[in-house]
CSV table of C-alpha atoms in Angstrom, one decimal:
chain,number,residue,atom,x,y,z
A,4,UNK,CA,-53.8,169.1,159.3
A,5,UNK,CA,-54.2,172.6,157.8
A,6,UNK,CA,-53.3,174.4,161.0
A,7,UNK,CA,-50.8,172.1,162.8
A,8,UNK,CA,-47.7,170.1,161.9
A,9,UNK,CA,-46.5,167.1,164.0
A,10,UNK,CA,-43.2,165.3,163.5
A,11,UNK,CA,-40.5,163.4,165.3
A,12,UNK,CA,-37.8,165.4,166.9
A,13,UNK,CA,-34.4,165.0,165.3
A,14,UNK,CA,-32.7,165.0,168.6
A,15,UNK,CA,-35.1,163.0,170.7
A,16,UNK,CA,-34.9,162.4,174.5
A,17,UNK,CA,-36.6,159.0,173.8
A,18,UNK,CA,-37.8,157.3,170.7
A,19,UNK,CA,-41.2,158.8,169.7
A,20,UNK,CA,-40.3,162.3,171.0
A,21,UNK,CA,-42.7,164.4,168.8
A,22,UNK,CA,-43.2,168.2,168.2
A,23,UNK,CA,-46.6,169.7,167.7
A,24,UNK,CA,-46.3,173.0,165.9
A,25,UNK,CA,-48.9,175.4,164.6
A,26,UNK,CA,-48.2,176.4,161.0
A,27,UNK,CA,-48.8,180.0,161.6
A,28,UNK,CA,-46.0,181.7,163.4
A,29,UNK,CA,-46.4,182.8,167.2
A,30,UNK,CA,-43.4,183.1,169.2
A,31,UNK,CA,-44.7,182.5,172.6
A,32,UNK,CA,-47.7,180.5,174.1
A,33,UNK,CA,-49.3,183.8,175.2
A,34,UNK,CA,-49.1,185.2,171.7
A,35,UNK,CA,-51.0,182.3,170.3
A,36,UNK,CA,-54.7,182.7,169.8
A,37,UNK,CA,-57.0,180.7,172.1
A,38,UNK,CA,-58.7,178.9,169.4
A,39,UNK,CA,-55.4,177.6,168.0
A,40,UNK,CA,-54.1,176.6,171.5
A,41,UNK,CA,-57.1,174.5,171.9
A,42,UNK,CA,-56.4,172.9,168.6
A,43,UNK,CA,-52.8,172.3,169.6
A,44,UNK,CA,-53.7,170.8,172.9
A,45,UNK,CA,-56.3,168.4,171.5
A,46,UNK,CA,-53.8,167.4,168.8
A,47,UNK,CA,-51.2,166.8,171.5
A,48,UNK,CA,-53.6,164.7,173.5
A,49,UNK,CA,-54.6,162.6,170.4
A,50,UNK,CA,-50.9,162.0,169.5
A,51,UNK,CA,-49.7,161.3,173.0
A,52,UNK,CA,-52.2,158.5,173.4
A,53,UNK,CA,-51.0,157.0,170.2
A,54,UNK,CA,-47.4,157.5,171.1
A,55,UNK,CA,-47.8,156.0,174.5
A,56,UNK,CA,-49.4,152.9,173.0
A,57,UNK,CA,-47.0,152.6,170.0
A,58,UNK,CA,-43.9,153.0,172.0
A,59,UNK,CA,-45.1,151.2,175.1
A,60,UNK,CA,-44.2,154.3,177.3
A,61,UNK,CA,-45.1,154.5,180.9
A,62,UNK,CA,-46.4,158.0,180.2
A,63,UNK,CA,-45.7,160.9,177.8
A,64,UNK,CA,-44.4,164.2,179.3
A,65,UNK,CA,-45.8,167.3,177.6
A,66,UNK,CA,-43.5,170.4,177.6
A,67,UNK,CA,-43.5,173.8,176.3
A,68,UNK,CA,-40.1,175.3,176.4
A,69,UNK,CA,-39.7,177.9,173.6
A,70,UNK,CA,-36.2,179.1,174.1
A,71,UNK,CA,-34.2,177.2,171.4
A,72,UNK,CA,-36.6,177.8,168.6
A,73,UNK,CA,-38.4,181.1,168.4
A,74,UNK,CA,-41.8,179.5,167.5
A,75,UNK,CA,-44.3,178.2,169.9
A,76,UNK,CA,-44.4,174.4,170.0
A,77,UNK,CA,-45.2,171.4,172.2
A,78,UNK,CA,-42.8,168.5,172.9
A,79,UNK,CA,-44.4,165.1,173.6
A,80,UNK,CA,-41.6,163.0,175.2
A,81,UNK,CA,-42.3,159.3,175.8
A,82,UNK,CA,-41.1,158.5,179.5
A,83,UNK,CA,-40.3,155.4,181.2
A,84,UNK,CA,-39.9,155.0,185.0
A,85,UNK,CA,-36.6,153.4,184.4
A,86,UNK,CA,-35.2,156.0,181.9
A,87,UNK,CA,-33.3,158.2,184.3
A,88,UNK,CA,-34.3,161.3,182.4
A,89,UNK,CA,-33.4,164.2,184.6
A,90,UNK,CA,-35.8,167.0,185.2
A,91,UNK,CA,-34.6,170.5,185.6
A,92,UNK,CA,-33.0,171.4,188.9
A,93,UNK,CA,-35.4,172.4,191.7
A,94,UNK,CA,-34.5,175.0,194.3
A,95,UNK,CA,-36.1,176.3,197.5
A,96,UNK,CA,-37.9,179.6,197.9
A,97,UNK,CA,-36.1,182.2,200.3
A,98,UNK,CA,-38.2,183.2,203.2
A,99,UNK,CA,-41.3,185.0,201.9
A,100,UNK,CA,-40.2,184.8,198.2
A,101,UNK,CA,-43.0,182.3,197.4
A,102,UNK,CA,-45.7,184.6,198.7
A,103,UNK,CA,-44.1,187.8,197.2
A,104,UNK,CA,-43.8,186.0,193.8
A,105,UNK,CA,-47.4,184.9,193.9
A,106,UNK,CA,-48.5,188.4,194.8
A,107,UNK,CA,-46.6,189.8,191.8
A,108,UNK,CA,-48.1,187.3,189.4
A,109,UNK,CA,-51.6,188.0,190.8
A,110,UNK,CA,-51.3,191.7,189.8
A,111,UNK,CA,-51.1,190.6,186.1
A,112,UNK,CA,-53.7,188.0,186.0
A,113,UNK,CA,-56.6,189.2,183.8
């Protein structure tokens, strides 16, 4: 539409991997105006429903990464329970680290 592009990723995790990208430049999600975020999310929702049906995916993962390309965008990645797609490595918090981290974040919540 006039505010948002959507296109297939040229290096897909799985067939149907789609990017949803605002036409206006914002580097990070938190730089993006709320009204535009709503439009991006609603567009992503509409597309992921279509992708899941068209590709017969078990579900569609929604990711906002933003490191490789300095422009806010959303990845819609069709997933299958059997695809062995590896998620990022998890780690355990050190003692009290979780509580300390939560407290630090709470100081910045507006």
